[in-house]
CSV table of C-alpha atoms (C1' of nucleotides) in Angstrom, one decimal:
chain,number,residue,atom,x,y,z
A,1,MET,CA,70.3,161.6,66.5
A,2,PRO,CA,71.3,160.6,63.0
A,3,GLN,CA,68.4,160.8,60.6
A,4,PRO,CA,67.6,157.8,58.4
A,5,PRO,CA,68.6,158.5,54.8
A,6,ALA,CA,66.1,160.8,53.2
A,7,PRO,CA,63.7,158.8,51.0
A,8,ARG,CA,64.6,159.6,47.4
A,9,LYS,CA,61.7,160.4,45.2
A,10,THR,CA,60.6,157.5,43.1
A,11,PRO,CA,63.9,155.6,43.5
A,12,GLY,CA,62.4,152.9,41.3
A,13,ARG,CA,59.4,150.7,41.5
A,14,PRO,CA,57.5,151.1,44.8
A,15,PRO,CA,57.7,148.0,47.0
A,16,ARG,CA,54.6,145.9,47.1
A,17,ILE,CA,55.7,143.8,50.1
A,18,SER,CA,57.9,144.6,53.1
A,19,ARG,CA,60.3,142.6,55.2
A,20,GLU,CA,57.8,142.9,58.1
A,21,GLU,CA,55.1,141.4,56.0
A,22,VAL,CA,57.3,138.6,55.0
A,23,VAL,CA,58.3,137.8,58.6
A,24,GLY,CA,54.7,138.3,59.9
A,25,THR,CA,53.3,136.0,57.3
A,26,ALA,CA,56.0,133.4,57.9
A,27,ARG,CA,55.1,133.5,61.6
A,28,ARG,CA,51.4,132.9,60.9
A,29,ILE,CA,52.3,129.8,58.8
A,30,VAL,CA,54.6,128.5,61.4
A,31,ASP,CA,52.2,129.1,64.3
A,32,SER,CA,49.3,127.4,62.5
A,33,GLU,CA,51.0,124.6,60.6
A,34,GLY,CA,54.5,124.1,61.9
A,35,VAL,CA,58.0,125.0,60.6
A,36,ALA,CA,58.0,122.0,58.2
A,37,ARG,CA,55.3,123.8,56.2
A,38,LEU,CA,57.2,127.0,55.9
A,39,THR,CA,58.7,127.0,52.5
A,40,MET,CA,59.6,130.0,50.3
A,41,ARG,CA,57.1,128.9,47.8
A,42,ARG,CA,54.3,128.5,50.3
A,43,LEU,CA,55.2,131.8,51.9
A,44,ALA,CA,55.1,133.6,48.5
A,45,ALA,CA,51.7,132.1,47.7
A,46,GLU,CA,50.3,133.1,51.1
A,47,ILE,CA,51.6,136.6,50.6
A,48,GLY,CA,50.2,136.7,47.1
A,49,SER,CA,53.6,137.0,45.4
A,50,THR,CA,56.3,134.9,43.8
A,51,PRO,CA,59.1,133.0,45.6
A,52,MET,CA,61.7,135.3,44.1
A,53,ALA,CA,60.1,138.5,45.4
A,54,LEU,CA,61.0,137.2,48.9
A,55,TYR,CA,64.7,137.2,48.1
A,56,HIS,CA,64.5,141.0,47.9
A,57,HIS,CA,63.6,141.2,51.5
A,58,VAL,CA,65.5,138.4,53.1
A,59,ARG,CA,68.9,137.0,52.1
A,60,ASN,CA,67.7,133.3,52.1
A,61,LYS,CA,65.6,130.9,54.1
A,62,GLU,CA,68.1,130.7,56.9
A,63,GLU,CA,68.0,134.5,57.5
A,64,LEU,CA,64.2,134.3,57.4
A,65,LEU,CA,64.3,131.7,60.3
A,66,VAL,CA,66.7,133.8,62.3
A,67,LEU,CA,64.4,136.8,61.8
A,68,LEU,CA,61.5,134.7,62.9
A,69,LEU,CA,63.3,133.7,66.1
A,70,ASP,CA,64.1,137.3,66.8
A,71,ASP,CA,60.6,138.4,66.2
A,72,TYR,CA,59.3,135.6,68.5
A,73,ALA,CA,61.8,136.5,71.2
A,74,ALA,CA,60.9,140.2,71.1
A,75,ARG,CA,57.2,139.4,71.5
A,76,THR,CA,57.3,136.6,74.1
A,77,LEU,CA,60.4,137.0,76.2
A,78,HIS,CA,59.2,139.2,79.1
A,79,ARG,CA,61.6,140.4,81.8
A,80,PRO,CA,60.7,138.9,85.1
A,81,GLY,CA,61.0,140.7,88.4
A,82,LEU,CA,64.5,140.1,89.8
A,83,PRO,CA,64.8,138.5,93.3
A,84,ALA,CA,67.4,140.0,95.7
A,85,GLU,CA,69.3,136.8,96.0
A,86,PRO,CA,71.7,136.6,93.0
A,87,ARG,CA,71.6,132.8,92.8
A,88,GLU,CA,67.8,133.1,92.5
A,89,ARG,CA,68.2,135.7,89.7
A,90,VAL,CA,70.2,133.2,87.7
A,91,VAL,CA,67.5,130.6,88.1
A,92,VAL,CA,64.6,132.9,87.3
A,93,CYS,CA,66.3,134.3,84.1
A,94,ALA,CA,67.2,130.8,82.9
A,95,ALA,CA,63.7,129.6,83.6
A,96,ALA,CA,62.2,132.6,81.7
A,97,ILE,CA,64.2,131.7,78.6
A,98,HIS,CA,63.3,128.1,79.0
A,99,GLU,CA,59.6,128.9,79.3
A,100,ALA,CA,59.6,131.0,76.2
A,101,LEU,CA,61.3,128.4,74.2
A,102,ALA,CA,59.2,125.5,75.5
A,103,ALA,CA,56.1,127.3,74.3
A,104,CYS,CA,57.5,127.4,70.8
A,105,PRO,CA,58.6,123.9,69.7
A,106,TRP,CA,59.4,124.9,66.1
A,107,ILE,CA,62.3,126.9,67.5
A,108,VAL,CA,64.5,123.8,67.7
A,109,GLU,CA,65.4,124.2,64.0
A,110,VAL,CA,66.9,127.6,64.6
A,111,LEU,CA,67.7,127.4,68.3
A,112,THR,CA,71.2,126.3,67.7
A,113,ALA,CA,71.9,129.1,65.3
A,114,ASP,CA,74.4,130.7,67.7
A,115,ASP,CA,75.0,130.9,71.3
A,116,LEU,CA,72.5,133.6,72.0
A,117,LEU,CA,69.0,133.6,70.7
A,118,SER,CA,68.6,137.2,69.8
A,119,THR,CA,69.1,140.8,71.0
A,120,SER,CA,66.0,140.5,73.1
A,121,ALA,CA,67.7,137.7,75.1
A,122,LEU,CA,70.8,139.7,75.9
A,123,TRP,CA,69.3,141.2,79.0
A,124,PHE,CA,68.7,137.7,80.3
A,125,VAL,CA,72.3,136.6,79.6
A,126,GLU,CA,73.5,139.7,81.4
A,127,GLN,CA,71.5,138.9,84.5
A,128,ILE,CA,72.7,135.3,84.5
A,129,VAL,CA,76.4,136.3,84.1
A,130,ASP,CA,76.0,139.1,86.6
A,131,GLY,CA,74.2,136.8,89.1
A,132,LEU,CA,77.0,134.3,88.9
A,133,VAL,CA,79.6,137.1,89.4
A,134,ALA,CA,77.7,138.4,92.4
A,135,CYS,CA,77.9,134.9,93.9
A,136,GLY,CA,81.6,135.1,93.7
A,137,LEU,CA,82.6,133.6,90.3
A,138,PRO,CA,85.3,135.4,88.3
A,139,PRO,CA,83.9,136.8,85.0
A,140,GLU,CA,85.4,134.0,82.9
A,141,ARG,CA,83.9,131.3,85.0
A,142,ALA,CA,80.6,133.2,85.0
A,143,VAL,CA,80.6,133.1,81.2
A,144,HIS,CA,81.4,129.4,81.3
A,145,GLY,CA,78.6,128.9,83.8
A,146,TYR,CA,76.2,130.7,81.5
A,147,ARG,CA,77.2,128.4,78.7
A,148,ALA,CA,76.6,125.3,80.8
A,149,ILE,CA,73.2,126.7,81.7
A,150,TRP,CA,72.5,127.3,78.0
A,151,TYR,CA,73.6,123.8,77.0
A,152,TYR,CA,71.3,122.3,79.6
A,153,THR,CA,68.4,124.5,78.6
A,154,ALA,CA,68.8,124.1,74.9
A,155,GLY,CA,69.3,120.3,75.3
A,156,GLU,CA,66.1,120.0,77.4
A,157,ILE,CA,64.1,121.8,74.7
A,158,VAL,CA,65.6,119.9,71.8
A,159,VAL,CA,65.3,116.4,73.4
A,160,ARG,CA,61.8,117.0,74.7
A,161,THR,CA,60.3,118.5,71.6
A,162,THR,CA,61.8,115.9,69.3
A,163,ALA,CA,60.7,113.0,71.5
A,164,GLY,CA,57.2,114.5,71.4
A,165,ARG,CA,57.3,114.9,67.7
A,166,ARG,CA,58.3,111.3,67.3
A,167,ARG,CA,55.6,110.0,69.6
A,168,ALA,CA,52.9,111.9,67.7
A,169,ASP,CA,54.0,110.4,64.4
A,170,ASP,CA,52.2,107.0,64.7
A,171,GLY,CA,51.0,104.5,67.2
A,172,ARG,CA,53.8,101.9,66.7
A,173,PRO,CA,56.1,101.2,69.6
A,174,THR,CA,58.9,103.7,69.8
A,175,TYR,CA,62.5,102.6,69.5
A,176,ARG,CA,62.9,103.1,73.2
A,177,GLU,CA,59.9,100.8,74.0
A,178,GLN,CA,61.4,98.1,71.8
A,179,VAL,CA,64.8,98.5,73.6
A,180,PHE,CA,63.3,98.3,77.1
A,181,ASP,CA,61.2,95.3,76.2
A,182,GLY,CA,64.3,93.3,75.3
A,183,LEU,CA,66.2,94.4,78.4
A,184,ASP,CA,68.7,92.0,80.0
A,185,GLY,CA,68.0,92.3,83.7
A,186,ASP,CA,71.3,90.7,84.7
A,187,GLU,CA,73.5,93.0,82.8
A,188,LEU,CA,71.4,96.1,83.3
A,189,PRO,CA,69.7,95.7,86.7
A,190,ARG,CA,69.0,99.4,87.4
A,191,LEU,CA,67.4,100.0,84.0
A,192,ALA,CA,65.4,96.8,84.3
A,193,GLN,CA,64.3,98.0,87.7
A,194,VAL,CA,62.9,101.3,86.3
A,195,ALA,CA,62.0,100.0,82.8
A,196,GLY,CA,58.2,100.0,83.5
A,197,ARG,CA,58.3,103.6,84.9
A,198,TRP,CA,60.8,105.1,82.4
A,199,GLN,CA,58.1,106.7,80.2
A,200,GLU,CA,56.4,108.2,83.2
A,201,LEU,CA,59.6,109.3,84.9
A,202,THR,CA,61.1,111.0,81.8
A,203,ALA,CA,57.8,112.6,81.0
A,204,GLU,CA,57.9,114.6,84.2
A,205,ASP,CA,59.1,118.2,83.8
A,206,THR,CA,62.2,118.3,85.9
A,207,TYR,CA,63.8,121.2,84.2
A,208,LEU,CA,63.8,123.4,87.3
A,209,ASP,CA,65.3,120.7,89.5
A,210,GLY,CA,68.1,120.1,87.1
A,211,LEU,CA,68.7,123.8,86.7
A,212,ARG,CA,69.0,124.3,90.4
A,213,ALA,CA,71.3,121.4,90.7
A,214,LEU,CA,73.5,122.8,87.9
A,215,VAL,CA,73.5,126.3,89.4
A,216,ASP,CA,74.3,125.0,92.9
A,217,GLY,CA,77.1,122.9,91.4
A,218,LEU,CA,78.5,125.9,89.5
A,219,LEU,CA,78.6,127.9,92.7
A,220,ARG,CA,79.8,125.2,95.0
A,221,PRO,CA,83.1,125.9,96.9
A,222,ARG,CA,86.0,124.3,95.2
B,1,MET,CA,68.5,78.3,71.2
B,2,PRO,CA,65.8,79.1,68.7
B,3,GLN,CA,67.0,78.6,65.1
B,4,PRO,CA,66.4,81.4,62.6
B,5,PRO,CA,63.7,80.4,60.1
B,6,ALA,CA,65.0,77.9,57.6
B,7,PRO,CA,65.8,79.6,54.3
B,8,ARG,CA,63.2,78.5,51.8
B,9,LYS,CA,64.5,77.4,48.5
B,10,THR,CA,64.2,80.2,45.9
B,11,PRO,CA,61.6,82.2,47.8
B,12,GLY,CA,61.7,84.6,44.9
B,13,ARG,CA,64.3,86.7,43.3
B,14,PRO,CA,67.6,86.6,45.1
B,15,PRO,CA,68.6,89.9,46.8
B,16,ARG,CA,71.2,92.0,45.1
B,17,ILE,CA,71.8,94.3,48.0
B,18,SER,CA,71.5,93.9,51.8
B,19,ARG,CA,70.5,96.1,54.6
B,20,GLU,CA,74.2,96.0,55.8
B,21,GLU,CA,75.3,97.2,52.4
B,22,VAL,CA,72.8,100.0,52.5
B,23,VAL,CA,73.8,101.2,56.0
B,24,GLY,CA,77.6,100.7,55.3
B,25,THR,CA,77.4,102.8,52.1
B,26,ALA,CA,75.4,105.4,53.8
B,27,ARG,CA,78.1,105.6,56.5
B,28,ARG,CA,80.8,106.1,53.9
B,29,ILE,CA,78.8,109.0,52.3
B,30,VAL,CA,78.2,110.6,55.6
B,31,ASP,CA,81.8,110.2,56.8
B,32,SER,CA,83.3,111.7,53.6
B,33,GLU,CA,80.7,114.3,52.6
B,34,GLY,CA,78.4,115.0,55.6
B,35,VAL,CA,74.8,114.1,56.3
B,36,ALA,CA,73.5,116.8,54.0
B,37,ARG,CA,74.8,114.8,51.1
B,38,LEU,CA,73.1,111.6,52.2
B,39,THR,CA,70.0,111.3,50.0
B,40,MET,CA,68.1,108.2,49.0
B,41,ARG,CA,69.0,109.0,45.4
B,42,ARG,CA,72.6,109.6,46.0
B,43,LEU,CA,72.8,106.4,48.1
B,44,ALA,CA,71.1,104.4,45.4
B,45,ALA,CA,73.6,105.7,42.8
B,46,GLU,CA,76.5,104.9,45.1
B,47,ILE,CA,75.3,101.4,45.6
B,48,GLY,CA,74.6,100.9,41.9
B,49,SER,CA,70.9,100.6,42.3
B,50,THR,CA,67.7,102.6,42.2
B,51,PRO,CA,66.2,104.7,45.0
B,52,MET,CA,63.2,102.4,45.3
B,53,ALA,CA,65.4,99.3,45.9
B,54,LEU,CA,66.4,100.9,49.2
B,55,TYR,CA,62.9,100.9,50.4
B,56,HIS,CA,63.0,97.1,50.5
B,57,HIS,CA,65.7,97.2,53.1
B,58,VAL,CA,64.8,100.3,55.2
B,59,ARG,CA,61.4,101.6,56.0
B,60,ASN,CA,62.3,105.2,55.0
B,61,LYS,CA,65.1,107.8,55.4
B,62,GLU,CA,64.4,108.3,59.1
B,63,GLU,CA,64.9,104.7,59.8
B,64,LEU,CA,68.1,104.7,57.8
B,65,LEU,CA,69.4,107.6,60.0
B,66,VAL,CA,68.6,105.7,63.2
B,67,LEU,CA,70.3,102.6,61.9
B,68,LEU,CA,73.3,104.8,61.1
B,69,LEU,CA,73.4,106.1,64.6
B,70,ASP,CA,73.1,102.6,66.0
B,71,ASP,CA,75.9,101.4,63.7
B,72,TYR,CA,78.1,104.3,64.7
B,73,ALA,CA,77.5,103.8,68.5
B,74,ALA,CA,78.2,100.1,68.2
B,75,ARG,CA,81.5,100.8,66.5
B,76,THR,CA,82.8,103.8,68.5
B,77,LEU,CA,81.3,103.7,72.0
B,78,HIS,CA,83.9,101.7,73.9
B,79,ARG,CA,83.3,100.9,77.5
B,80,PRO,CA,85.8,102.7,79.8
B,81,GLY,CA,87.3,101.2,82.9
B,82,LEU,CA,85.1,102.0,85.8
B,83,PRO,CA,86.6,104.0,88.8
B,84,ALA,CA,85.8,102.7,92.3
B,85,GLU,CA,84.2,106.0,93.3
B,86,PRO,CA,80.5,106.0,92.0
B,87,ARG,CA,80.5,109.7,91.4
B,88,GLU,CA,83.5,109.3,89.2
B,89,ARG,CA,81.8,106.5,87.3
B,90,VAL,CA,79.0,108.8,86.4
B,91,VAL,CA,81.4,111.4,85.1
B,92,VAL,CA,83.5,108.9,83.2
B,93,CYS,CA,80.4,107.4,81.5
B,94,ALA,CA,78.8,110.7,80.5
B,95,ALA,CA,82.2,111.9,79.2
B,96,ALA,CA,82.5,108.7,77.1
B,97,ILE,CA,79.2,109.3,75.5
B,98,HIS,CA,80.0,112.9,74.9
B,99,GLU,CA,83.4,112.1,73.3
B,100,ALA,CA,81.8,109.6,70.9
B,101,LEU,CA,79.2,112.2,69.9
B,102,ALA,CA,81.6,115.0,69.6
B,103,ALA,CA,83.7,113.1,67.1
B,104,CYS,CA,80.6,112.7,64.9
B,105,PRO,CA,79.0,116.1,64.2
B,106,TRP,CA,76.4,114.8,61.7
B,107,ILE,CA,74.8,113.0,64.6
B,108,VAL,CA,73.0,116.1,65.7
B,109,GLU,CA,70.3,115.5,63.1
B,110,VAL,CA,69.4,112.1,64.6
B,111,LEU,CA,70.6,112.7,68.2
B,112,THR,CA,67.3,113.8,69.5
B,113,ALA,CA,65.5,110.9,68.1
B,114,ASP,CA,64.7,109.6,71.5
B,115,ASP,CA,66.1,109.7,75.0
B,116,LEU,CA,68.7,107.1,74.5
B,117,LEU,CA,71.0,106.8,71.5
B,118,SER,CA,71.0,103.1,70.9
B,119,THR,CA,71.2,99.7,72.5
B,120,SER,CA,75.0,100.1,72.6
B,121,ALA,CA,74.5,103.1,74.9
B,122,LEU,CA,72.3,101.3,77.4
B,123,TRP,CA,75.3,100.1,79.4
B,124,PHE,CA,76.4,103.7,79.9
B,125,VAL,CA,73.0,104.8,81.0
B,126,GLU,CA,73.0,101.8,83.4
B,127,GLN,CA,76.3,102.9,84.9
B,128,ILE,CA,75.2,106.5,85.3
B,129,VAL,CA,71.9,105.6,87.0
B,130,ASP,CA,73.6,103.0,89.1
B,131,GLY,CA,76.4,105.5,90.1
B,132,LEU,CA,73.8,108.1,91.2
B,133,VAL,CA,72.0,105.4,93.2
B,134,ALA,CA,75.2,104.3,94.8
B,135,CYS,CA,75.8,107.9,95.8
B,136,GLY,CA,72.5,107.9,97.7
B,137,LEU,CA,69.8,109.0,95.3
B,138,PRO,CA,66.5,107.1,95.2
B,139,PRO,CA,66.0,105.4,91.8
B,140,GLU,CA,63.5,108.0,90.5
B,141,ARG,CA,65.9,110.9,91.3
B,142,ALA,CA,68.7,108.9,89.7
B,143,VAL,CA,66.7,108.6,86.4
B,144,HIS,CA,66.0,112.4,86.6
B,145,GLY,CA,69.6,113.0,87.2
B,146,TYR,CA,70.5,110.9,84.1
B,147,ARG,CA,68.1,113.0,82.1
B,148,ALA,CA,69.7,116.2,83.3
B,149,ILE,CA,73.1,114.9,82.3
B,150,TRP,CA,71.7,113.9,78.9
B,151,TYR,CA,70.1,117.3,78.3
B,152,TYR,CA,73.4,119.0,79.2
B,153,THR,CA,75.4,116.6,77.0
B,154,ALA,CA,73.1,116.7,74.0
B,155,GLY,CA,72.8,120.5,74.3
B,156,GLU,CA,76.6,120.9,74.3
B,157,ILE,CA,76.9,118.8,71.1
B,158,VAL,CA,74.1,120.5,69.3
B,159,VAL,CA,75.1,124.1,70.2
B,160,ARG,CA,78.8,123.5,69.5
B,161,THR,CA,78.4,121.7,66.2
B,162,THR,CA,75.8,124.1,64.8
B,163,ALA,CA,77.8,127.1,65.8
B,164,GLY,CA,80.9,125.6,64.1
B,165,ARG,CA,78.8,124.9,61.0
B,166,ARG,CA,77.7,128.4,60.9
B,167,ARG,CA,81.2,129.8,61.2
B,168,ALA,CA,82.5,127.7,58.4
B,169,ASP,CA,79.8,129.0,56.1
B,170,ASP,CA,81.4,132.3,55.1
B,171,GLY,CA,83.6,135.1,56.3
B,172,ARG,CA,80.9,137.6,57.1
B,173,PRO,CA,80.5,138.7,60.7
B,174,THR,CA,78.2,136.3,62.6
B,175,TYR,CA,75.0,137.4,64.1
B,176,ARG,CA,76.7,137.3,67.5
B,177,GLU,CA,79.5,139.6,66.4
B,178,GLN,CA,77.0,142.1,65.1
B,179,VAL,CA,75.2,141.9,68.4
B,180,PHE,CA,78.3,142.4,70.5
B,181,ASP,CA,79.5,145.3,68.4
B,182,GLY,CA,76.3,147.3,69.1
B,183,LEU,CA,76.3,146.5,72.8
B,184,ASP,CA,75.0,149.1,75.3
B,185,GLY,CA,77.6,149.1,78.1
B,186,ASP,CA,75.3,151.0,80.4
B,187,GLU,CA,72.4,148.5,80.3
B,188,LEU,CA,74.5,145.4,79.9
B,189,PRO,CA,77.8,146.1,81.8
B,190,ARG,CA,78.8,142.4,82.3
B,191,LEU,CA,78.4,141.5,78.7
B,192,ALA,CA,80.3,144.7,77.6
B,193,GLN,CA,83.1,143.7,80.0
B,194,VAL,CA,83.6,140.3,78.4
B,195,ALA,CA,82.5,141.2,74.9
B,196,GLY,CA,86.0,141.1,73.5
B,197,ARG,CA,86.7,137.8,75.0
B,198,TRP,CA,83.3,136.1,74.3
B,199,GLN,CA,84.5,134.2,71.3
B,200,GLU,CA,87.6,132.9,73.0
B,201,LEU,CA,85.8,132.1,76.2
B,202,THR,CA,83.0,130.2,74.5
B,203,ALA,CA,85.4,128.4,72.2
B,204,GLU,CA,87.0,126.7,75.2
B,205,ASP,CA,86.0,123.1,75.9
B,206,THR,CA,84.4,123.3,79.3
B,207,TYR,CA,82.1,120.3,79.0
B,208,LEU,CA,83.9,118.4,81.8
B,209,ASP,CA,83.8,121.4,84.2
B,210,GLY,CA,80.1,121.8,83.6
B,211,LEU,CA,79.4,118.1,83.9
B,212,ARG,CA,81.2,117.9,87.2
B,213,ALA,CA,79.3,120.9,88.4
B,214,LEU,CA,76.0,119.3,87.4
B,215,VAL,CA,76.9,115.9,89.0
B,216,ASP,CA,78.0,117.6,92.2
B,217,GLY,CA,74.8,119.6,92.2
B,218,LEU,CA,72.6,116.6,91.6
B,219,LEU,CA,74.4,114.8,94.5
B,220,ARG,CA,74.5,117.8,96.9
B,221,PRO,CA,72.8,117.3,100.3
B,222,ARG,CA,69.3,118.8,100.4
C,1,DA,C1',61.0,88.4,46.8
C,2,DC,C1',63.2,91.8,45.0
C,3,DC,C1',64.1,95.3,41.7
C,4,DT,C1',63.0,98.9,37.9
C,5,DG,C1',61.0,103.1,35.5
C,6,DA,C1',58.2,106.5,35.5
C,7,DA,C1',55.7,109.7,37.9
C,8,DC,C1',53.9,112.7,41.8
C,9,DA,C1',54.4,116.4,44.4
C,10,DC,C1',57.4,119.0,46.0
C,11,DC,C1',62.1,121.9,47.4
C,12,DG,C1',65.7,126.5,47.5
C,13,DT,C1',67.8,129.4,44.4
C,14,DT,C1',69.6,131.7,40.0
C,15,DC,C1',69.1,134.2,35.8
C,16,DA,C1',67.3,137.3,32.5
C,17,DA,C1',63.8,140.1,31.6
C,18,DG,C1',60.1,143.3,32.6
C,19,DT,C1',57.9,147.7,34.9
D,1,DA,C1',64.2,149.3,43.0
D,2,DC,C1',61.3,145.8,42.9
D,3,DC,C1',58.9,142.0,40.9
D,4,DT,C1',58.0,138.1,37.4
D,5,DG,C1',58.5,133.6,34.7
D,6,DA,C1',61.0,130.2,33.5
D,7,DA,C1',64.4,127.2,34.6
D,8,DC,C1',68.1,124.5,37.2
D,9,DA,C1',69.2,121.0,40.0
D,10,DC,C1',67.5,118.7,43.2
D,11,DC,C1',64.3,116.1,47.0
D,12,DG,C1',61.4,111.6,49.4
D,13,DT,C1',58.1,108.5,48.2
D,14,DT,C1',54.3,105.8,45.7
D,15,DC,C1',52.6,102.9,42.1
D,16,DA,C1',52.5,99.5,38.6
D,17,DA,C1',55.0,96.6,36.2
D,18,DG,C1',58.8,93.3,35.4
D,19,DT,C1',61.9,89.1,36.6
DNA sequence: ACCTGAACACCGTTCAAGT
DNA sequence: ACCTGAACACCGTTCAAGT
């Protein structure tokens, strides 16, 4: 095994804060007050340092957010037991990713950073792609299938958390409510029919139903 | 028809700028320089006024963004011809929404405002719900089906545009590239197998394939 | 009624200097 | 090598006053 570079004696001023401390403190702020409150200045104050000291440990705020997501994924993304049926493996792994993200609404800001969340999520991606291949998809189609599942999952999180944020803002009627109140039942009969129940219907958690539909659709004979 | 309230004579100082002018100018800034450059101060400067004058025409920046999305939807969301086959109607309408959004990457910031984009999009939602009902789904399941389609569509836009934004930033290897370079082929064989083609595979536009899979899945016999 | 100026309470980041 | 202080170039929004 290659050794880490031997620590030079007094290579300069000894560090007062570490990258781990920066990320850990950022996590505490985010958990207790939300991402909006995480600023470089606030973080520096919390850590008892200056904004600029942080830039010795992270490249910039964006890197800090990615590190935060990584840290979160490593701590909360636990590998589920894998069912024997490959289709069920796909569903279980997608649902595990979804569950971890849903518990962590601030993630939305960083979620779309790239097409995979973090190294900790790779195992889940592997299981999903492998499950789709085991069900008969060629590898390329399996990757595309994984992407479709990721779009659906990310979209569900983004839409649901932002809608929730909006609702919490104030008591005024939402844009949606205004729209439904002025609905033309002649031109839009189906929407008029469900207008009264829209709120209730869309508040239901139907992630799993949609996921199963998508997976079944991806694996349908063509 | 109810008349609009009669304009009082000299009800005060005559307006120098209008809400339409505010939204129109905001649109020009966003189209030419991106959402990031749309600030209340910049907008006021562009309009030849002061930041505070804007607050007489829009409640705040968030309302401005929603108005912008509305304006955009009204101008670019054109109703397609409807195929006879209801399943195909669903696909065509979802694809039309997707196409309008994809041409307008700044939308991501506002996209998740609520579960429907704007009044102009209601017709599309109606067609999708109606198409699903015509295929045999009960109204509640049709609404849930619409939601699943919306999650998938919004997710595709959000993930794709943010990934593109990231890529354009600089020439350094992306987080994803780093991750794939250090991939353990024993633990993650499927990912190792496609690692070299991941970029190419995920760059392909497979929105329609995934959409058809999802719609087929939603309509499968159960 | 509508607009202005000044101010409040912030941002992320750079630069030059200190230890 | 690591940290500090001061500064740069911004934000959205409120308040009190002017026309």
